[in-house]
Short mmCIF file of C-alpha atoms in Angstrom, two decimals:
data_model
loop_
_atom_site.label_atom_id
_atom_site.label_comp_id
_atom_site.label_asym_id
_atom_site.label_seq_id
_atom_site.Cartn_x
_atom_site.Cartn_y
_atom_site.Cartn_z
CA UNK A 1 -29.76 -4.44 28.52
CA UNK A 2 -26.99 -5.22 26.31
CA UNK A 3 -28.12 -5.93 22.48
CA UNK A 4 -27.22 -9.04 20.19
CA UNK A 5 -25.11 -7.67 17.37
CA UNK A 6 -25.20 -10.74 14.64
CA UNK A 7 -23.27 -11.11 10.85
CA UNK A 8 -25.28 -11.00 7.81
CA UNK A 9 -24.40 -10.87 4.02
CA UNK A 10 -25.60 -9.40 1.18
CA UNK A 11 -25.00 -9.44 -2.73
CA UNK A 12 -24.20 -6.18 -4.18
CA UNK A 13 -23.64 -5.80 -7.84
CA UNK A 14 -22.07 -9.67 -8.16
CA UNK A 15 -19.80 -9.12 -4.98
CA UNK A 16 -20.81 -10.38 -1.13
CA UNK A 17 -20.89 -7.75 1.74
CA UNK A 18 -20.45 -8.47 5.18
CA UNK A 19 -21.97 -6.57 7.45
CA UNK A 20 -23.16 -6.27 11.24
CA UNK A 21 -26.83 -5.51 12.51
CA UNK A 22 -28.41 -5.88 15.70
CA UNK A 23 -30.48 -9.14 16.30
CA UNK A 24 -33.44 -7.33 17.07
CA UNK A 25 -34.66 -4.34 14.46
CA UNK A 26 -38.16 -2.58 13.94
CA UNK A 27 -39.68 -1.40 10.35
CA UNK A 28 -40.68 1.64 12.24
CA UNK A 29 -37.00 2.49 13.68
CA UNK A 30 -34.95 4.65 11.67
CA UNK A 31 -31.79 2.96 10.34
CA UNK A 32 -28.55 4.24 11.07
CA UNK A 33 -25.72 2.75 8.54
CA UNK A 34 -22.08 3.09 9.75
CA UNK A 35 -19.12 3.00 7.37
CA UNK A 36 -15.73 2.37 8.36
CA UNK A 37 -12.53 3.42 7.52
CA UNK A 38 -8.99 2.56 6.78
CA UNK A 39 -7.47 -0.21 7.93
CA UNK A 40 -9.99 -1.50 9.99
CA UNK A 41 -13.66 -2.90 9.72
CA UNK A 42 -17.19 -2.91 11.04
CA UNK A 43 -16.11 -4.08 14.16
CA UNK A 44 -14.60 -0.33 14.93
CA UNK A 45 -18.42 0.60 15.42
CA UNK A 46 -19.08 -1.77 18.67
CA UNK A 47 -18.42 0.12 21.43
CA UNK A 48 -20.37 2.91 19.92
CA UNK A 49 -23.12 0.52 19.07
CA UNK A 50 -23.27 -0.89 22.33
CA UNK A 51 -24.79 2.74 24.06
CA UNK A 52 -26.94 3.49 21.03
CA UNK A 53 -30.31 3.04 22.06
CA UNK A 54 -32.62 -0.29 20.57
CA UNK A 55 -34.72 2.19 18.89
CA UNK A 56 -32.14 2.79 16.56
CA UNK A 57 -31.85 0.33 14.15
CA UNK A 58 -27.84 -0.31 13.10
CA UNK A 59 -26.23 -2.12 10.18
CA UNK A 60 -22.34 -1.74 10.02
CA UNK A 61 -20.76 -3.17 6.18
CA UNK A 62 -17.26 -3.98 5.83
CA UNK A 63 -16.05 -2.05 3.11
CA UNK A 64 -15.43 -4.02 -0.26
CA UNK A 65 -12.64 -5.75 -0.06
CA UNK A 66 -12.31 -5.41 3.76
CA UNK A 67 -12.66 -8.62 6.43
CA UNK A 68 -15.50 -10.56 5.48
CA UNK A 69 -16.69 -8.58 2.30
CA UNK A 70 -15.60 -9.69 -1.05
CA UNK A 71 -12.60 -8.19 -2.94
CA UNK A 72 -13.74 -6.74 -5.92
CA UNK A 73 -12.42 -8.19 -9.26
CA UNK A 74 -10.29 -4.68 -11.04
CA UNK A 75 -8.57 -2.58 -9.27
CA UNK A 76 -11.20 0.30 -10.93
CA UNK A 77 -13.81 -1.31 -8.89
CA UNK A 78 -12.05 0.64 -6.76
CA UNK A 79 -12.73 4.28 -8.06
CA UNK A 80 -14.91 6.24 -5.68
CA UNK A 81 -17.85 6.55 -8.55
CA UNK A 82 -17.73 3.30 -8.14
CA UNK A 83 -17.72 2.71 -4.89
CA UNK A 84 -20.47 5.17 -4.37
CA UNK A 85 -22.76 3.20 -6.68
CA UNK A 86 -21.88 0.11 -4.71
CA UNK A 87 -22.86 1.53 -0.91
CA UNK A 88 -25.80 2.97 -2.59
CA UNK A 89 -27.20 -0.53 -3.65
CA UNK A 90 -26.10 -1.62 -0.79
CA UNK A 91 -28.36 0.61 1.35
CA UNK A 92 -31.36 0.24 -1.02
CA UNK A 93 -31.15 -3.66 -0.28
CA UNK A 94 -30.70 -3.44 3.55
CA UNK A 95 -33.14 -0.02 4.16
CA UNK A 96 -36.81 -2.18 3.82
CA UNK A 97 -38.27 1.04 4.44
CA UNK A 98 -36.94 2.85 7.49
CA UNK A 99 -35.60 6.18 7.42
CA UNK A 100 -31.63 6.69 6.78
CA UNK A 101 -29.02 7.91 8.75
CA UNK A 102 -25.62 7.51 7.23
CA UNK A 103 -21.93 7.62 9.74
CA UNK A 104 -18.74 7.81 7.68
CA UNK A 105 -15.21 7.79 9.24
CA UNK A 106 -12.14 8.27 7.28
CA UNK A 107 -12.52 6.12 4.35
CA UNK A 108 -16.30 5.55 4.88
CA UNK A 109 -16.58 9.31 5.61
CA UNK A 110 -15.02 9.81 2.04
CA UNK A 111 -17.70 8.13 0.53
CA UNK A 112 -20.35 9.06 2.50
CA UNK A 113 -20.02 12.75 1.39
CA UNK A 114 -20.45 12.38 -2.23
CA UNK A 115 -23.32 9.09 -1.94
CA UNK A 116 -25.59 11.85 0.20
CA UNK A 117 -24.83 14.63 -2.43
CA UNK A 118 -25.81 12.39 -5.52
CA UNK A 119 -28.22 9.81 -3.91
CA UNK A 120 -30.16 12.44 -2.05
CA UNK A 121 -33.17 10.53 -1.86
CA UNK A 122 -31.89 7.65 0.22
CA UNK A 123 -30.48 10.01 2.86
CA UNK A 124 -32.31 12.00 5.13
CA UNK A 125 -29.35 12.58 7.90
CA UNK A 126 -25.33 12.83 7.55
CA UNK A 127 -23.11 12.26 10.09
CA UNK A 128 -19.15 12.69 9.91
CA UNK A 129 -16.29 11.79 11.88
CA UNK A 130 -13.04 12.48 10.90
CA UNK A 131 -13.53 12.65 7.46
CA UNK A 132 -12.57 15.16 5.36
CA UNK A 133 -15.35 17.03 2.76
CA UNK A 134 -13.94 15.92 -1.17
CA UNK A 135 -13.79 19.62 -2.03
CA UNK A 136 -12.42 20.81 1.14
CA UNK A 137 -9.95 18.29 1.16
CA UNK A 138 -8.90 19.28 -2.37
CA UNK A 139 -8.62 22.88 -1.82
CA UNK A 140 -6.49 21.87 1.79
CA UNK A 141 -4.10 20.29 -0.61
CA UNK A 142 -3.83 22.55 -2.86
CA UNK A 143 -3.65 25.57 -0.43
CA UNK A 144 -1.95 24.29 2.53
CA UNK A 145 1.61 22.76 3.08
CA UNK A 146 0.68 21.73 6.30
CA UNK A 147 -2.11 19.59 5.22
CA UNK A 148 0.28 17.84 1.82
CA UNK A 149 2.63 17.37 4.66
CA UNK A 150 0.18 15.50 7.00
CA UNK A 151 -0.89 13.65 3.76
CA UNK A 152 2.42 12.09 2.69
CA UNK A 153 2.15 8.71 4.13
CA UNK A 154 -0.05 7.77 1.43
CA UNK A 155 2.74 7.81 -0.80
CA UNK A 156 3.62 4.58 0.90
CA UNK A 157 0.32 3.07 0.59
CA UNK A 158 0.43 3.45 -3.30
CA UNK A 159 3.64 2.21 -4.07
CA UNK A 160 3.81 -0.90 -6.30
CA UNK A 161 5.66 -2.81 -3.34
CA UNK A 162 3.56 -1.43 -0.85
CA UNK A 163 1.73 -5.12 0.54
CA UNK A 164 5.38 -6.20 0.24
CA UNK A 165 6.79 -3.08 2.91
CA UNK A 166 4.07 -3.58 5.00
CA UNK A 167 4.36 -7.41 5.49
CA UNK A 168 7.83 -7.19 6.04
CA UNK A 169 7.65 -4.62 8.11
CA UNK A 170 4.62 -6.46 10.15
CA UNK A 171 2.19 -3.78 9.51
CA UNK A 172 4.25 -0.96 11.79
CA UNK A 173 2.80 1.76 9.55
CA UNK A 174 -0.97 0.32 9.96
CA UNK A 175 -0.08 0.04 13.59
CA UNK A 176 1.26 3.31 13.81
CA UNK A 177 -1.83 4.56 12.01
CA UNK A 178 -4.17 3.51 14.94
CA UNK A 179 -2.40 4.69 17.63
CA UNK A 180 0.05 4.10 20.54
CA UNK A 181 -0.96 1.28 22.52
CA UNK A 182 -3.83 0.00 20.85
CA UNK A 183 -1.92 -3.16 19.94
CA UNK A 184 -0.52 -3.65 23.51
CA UNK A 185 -3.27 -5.10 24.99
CA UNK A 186 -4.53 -8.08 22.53
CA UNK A 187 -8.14 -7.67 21.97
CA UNK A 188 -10.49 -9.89 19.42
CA UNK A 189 -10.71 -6.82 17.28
CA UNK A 190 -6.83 -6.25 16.99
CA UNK A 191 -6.25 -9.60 16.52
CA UNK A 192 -8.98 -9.66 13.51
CA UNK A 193 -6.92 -6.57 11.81
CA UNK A 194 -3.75 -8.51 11.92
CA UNK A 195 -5.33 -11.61 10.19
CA UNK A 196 -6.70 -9.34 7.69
CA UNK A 197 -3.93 -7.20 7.19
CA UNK A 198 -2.04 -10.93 6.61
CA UNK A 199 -4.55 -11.71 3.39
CA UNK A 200 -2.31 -10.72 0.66
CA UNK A 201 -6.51 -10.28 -1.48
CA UNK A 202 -7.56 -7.87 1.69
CA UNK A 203 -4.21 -6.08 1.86
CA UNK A 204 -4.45 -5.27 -1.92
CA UNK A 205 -8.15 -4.88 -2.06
CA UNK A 206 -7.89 -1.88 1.32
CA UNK A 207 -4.68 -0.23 -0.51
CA UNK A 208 -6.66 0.13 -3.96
CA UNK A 209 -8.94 3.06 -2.67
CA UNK A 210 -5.68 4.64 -2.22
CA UNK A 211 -4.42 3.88 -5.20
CA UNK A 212 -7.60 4.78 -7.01
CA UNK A 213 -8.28 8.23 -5.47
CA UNK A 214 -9.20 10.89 -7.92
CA UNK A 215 -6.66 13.62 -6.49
CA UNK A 216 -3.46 12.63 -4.95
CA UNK A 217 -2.02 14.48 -3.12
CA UNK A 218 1.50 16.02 -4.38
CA UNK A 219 4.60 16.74 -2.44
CA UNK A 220 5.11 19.33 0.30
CA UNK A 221 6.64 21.78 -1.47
CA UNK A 222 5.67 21.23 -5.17
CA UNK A 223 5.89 24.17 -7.43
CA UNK A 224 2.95 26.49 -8.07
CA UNK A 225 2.36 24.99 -11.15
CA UNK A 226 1.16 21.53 -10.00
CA UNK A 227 -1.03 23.03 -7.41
CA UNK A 228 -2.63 25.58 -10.24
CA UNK A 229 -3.50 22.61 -11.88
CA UNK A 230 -5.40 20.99 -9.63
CA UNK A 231 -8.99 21.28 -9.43
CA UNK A 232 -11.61 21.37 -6.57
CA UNK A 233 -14.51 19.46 -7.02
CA UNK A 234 -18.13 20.81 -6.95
CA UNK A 235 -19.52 19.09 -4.04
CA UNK A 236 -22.75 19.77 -2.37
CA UNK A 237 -25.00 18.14 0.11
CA UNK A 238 -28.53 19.27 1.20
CA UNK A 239 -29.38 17.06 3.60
CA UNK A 240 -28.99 18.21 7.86
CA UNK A 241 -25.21 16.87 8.78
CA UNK A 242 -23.70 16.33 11.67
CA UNK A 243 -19.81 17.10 11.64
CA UNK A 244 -18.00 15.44 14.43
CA UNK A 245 -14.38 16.15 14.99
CA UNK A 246 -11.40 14.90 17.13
CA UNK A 247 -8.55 17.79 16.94
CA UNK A 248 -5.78 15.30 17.47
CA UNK A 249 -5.88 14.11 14.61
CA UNK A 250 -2.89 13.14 12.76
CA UNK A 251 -4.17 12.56 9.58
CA UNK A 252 -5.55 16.23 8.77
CA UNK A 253 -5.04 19.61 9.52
CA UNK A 254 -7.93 21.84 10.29
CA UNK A 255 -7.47 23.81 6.93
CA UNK A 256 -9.80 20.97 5.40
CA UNK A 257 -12.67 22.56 7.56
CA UNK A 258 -12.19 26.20 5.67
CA UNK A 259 -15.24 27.13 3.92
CA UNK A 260 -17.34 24.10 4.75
CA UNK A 261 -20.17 25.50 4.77
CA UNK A 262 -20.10 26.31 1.08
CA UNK A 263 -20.51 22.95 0.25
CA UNK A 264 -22.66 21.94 3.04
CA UNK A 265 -25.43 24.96 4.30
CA UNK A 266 -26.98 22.57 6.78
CA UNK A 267 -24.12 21.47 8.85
CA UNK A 268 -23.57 21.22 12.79
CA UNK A 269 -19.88 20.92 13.97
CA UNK A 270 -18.83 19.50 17.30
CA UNK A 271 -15.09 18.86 18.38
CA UNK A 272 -13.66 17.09 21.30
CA UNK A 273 -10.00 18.89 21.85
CA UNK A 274 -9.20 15.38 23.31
CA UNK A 275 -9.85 12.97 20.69
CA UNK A 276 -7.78 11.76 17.66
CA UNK A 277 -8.61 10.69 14.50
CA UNK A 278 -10.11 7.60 15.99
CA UNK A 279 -12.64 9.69 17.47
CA UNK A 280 -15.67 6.80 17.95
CA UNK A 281 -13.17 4.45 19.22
CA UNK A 282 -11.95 6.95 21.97
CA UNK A 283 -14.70 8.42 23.09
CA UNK A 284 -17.99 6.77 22.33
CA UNK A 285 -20.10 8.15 24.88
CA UNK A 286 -19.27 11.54 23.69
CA UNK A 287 -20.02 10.50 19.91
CA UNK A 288 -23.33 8.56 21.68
CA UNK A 289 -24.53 11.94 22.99
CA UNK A 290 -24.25 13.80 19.89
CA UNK A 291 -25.69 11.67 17.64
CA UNK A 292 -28.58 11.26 20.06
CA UNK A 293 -29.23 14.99 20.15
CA UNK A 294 -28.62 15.06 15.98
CA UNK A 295 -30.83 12.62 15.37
CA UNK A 296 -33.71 13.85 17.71
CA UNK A 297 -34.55 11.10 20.29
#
């Protein structure tokens, strides 16, 4: 039986957040929160949500500053302490109780890591896709021209003229980004990307936790110097995570897995060899299965 997903909203910290839930949820279900990544929205989460079993309660936030949540009103707001803060309130409003699950992809997965490390008491499970570790990702840089290399197209997100390039351009980098033919057939999802890629307050608002990152990430072949001077965050999260991992992916090499378990003693990693970045997207059932197993159902 197919499940009612519905819109709700929220007030976090003087800013509205949109997010998605299923109609029907339990007090005694544990709650599994999804965050999205860049540039798309909650709605990247419904074809995953659609196999999850109903006795798994799911909420799925835009992002501040994404789709239907508000922008926020600096461009600091943007910082990942602050962001982490944010989500954090966020889940205290919307948790009523149950037990916490949290899914971060890309963007989402970049906060995800460091609200479990220093909000340990509102987690009990992590689950990754896709998403780079903060201090793994740092050292990757740092250590691996392969990885800058794969990195460089953030350049273009944090230029001053950046919403400028990518209107004119009508969003062929963002399109790009998601994939070969994902915009070929029209779907109600693509088609709610494009309108918010076309709000000059989203486009600004998604491009700020670019702009706003606390390492970025130098040139290819920058001199020794630069890289000695960069340093790797302290990291660590207690809490049983789930790693899950699609080895197409454009967006990182596998150097930002090195030494994971450092950071993270508890972790589980899975990879499909046959999956992208957009890992949930492209293969939910697979993703369905492990978080099933992960979870303990």
């Amino acid at each position: 039986m197919s499940t009612v997903v519905v819109s709700k909203y929220v007030n976090v910290e003087g800013a509205s957040l949109h997010y998605l839930s299923r109609e029907e949820e339990s007090a005694e279900n544990p709650l599994l929160i999804m965050f999205h990544g860049f540039p798309e929205n909650a709605h990247t989460w419904e074809a995953l949500m659609a196999t999850l079993p109903t006795s798994l309660d799911i909420i799925a936030p835009d992002l501040p500053g994404y789709h239907l949540s508000s922008p926020l009103p600096s461009e600091t707001d943007y910082q990942v302490p602050s962001l982490i803060s944010r989500m954090a309130a966020f889940i205290e409003k919307v948790q009523k109780g149950r037990k916490v699950i949290l899914l971060g992809h890309d963007w989402g997965g970049a906060i995800a890591w460091p609200l479990a490390a220093f909000h340990q008491t509102l987690i009990s499970k992590l689950i990754i896709v896709n998403a780079a570790h903060p201090s793994c990702f740092t050292r990757a840089i740092k250590t691996s021209s392969t990885q800058r290399a794969k990195s460089q197209y953030i350049s273009a997100l944090i230029d001053k003229g950046a919403e400028r390039t990518l209107t004119n351009t009508s969003f062929t980098l963002l399109k790009n980004m998601l994939g070969n033919g994902f915009f070929e057939k029209e779907t109600s999802y693509s088609r709610t990307l494009l309108n918010d890629w076309g709000k000059p307050e989203t486009l600004s608002a998604m491009l700020n936790y670019y702009r706003q990152m606390p390492q970025q990430v130098p040139q290819k072949n920058v001199s020794e110097k630069v890289l000695d001077d960069i340093r790797i965050p302290e990291i660590f999260i207690h809490c049983p995570t789930l790693l899950l991992w699609g080895e197409q992916d454009d967006a990182f090499d596998l150097s930002v897995l090195d030494k994971i378990e450092h950071y993270v003693p508890l972790i589980i990693k899975r990879f499909n060899p046959h999956a992208s970045h957009w890992l949930h997207r492209e293969k939910p059932e697979w993703v369905q299965k492990e978080v099933i197993n992960f979870i303990g159902f």
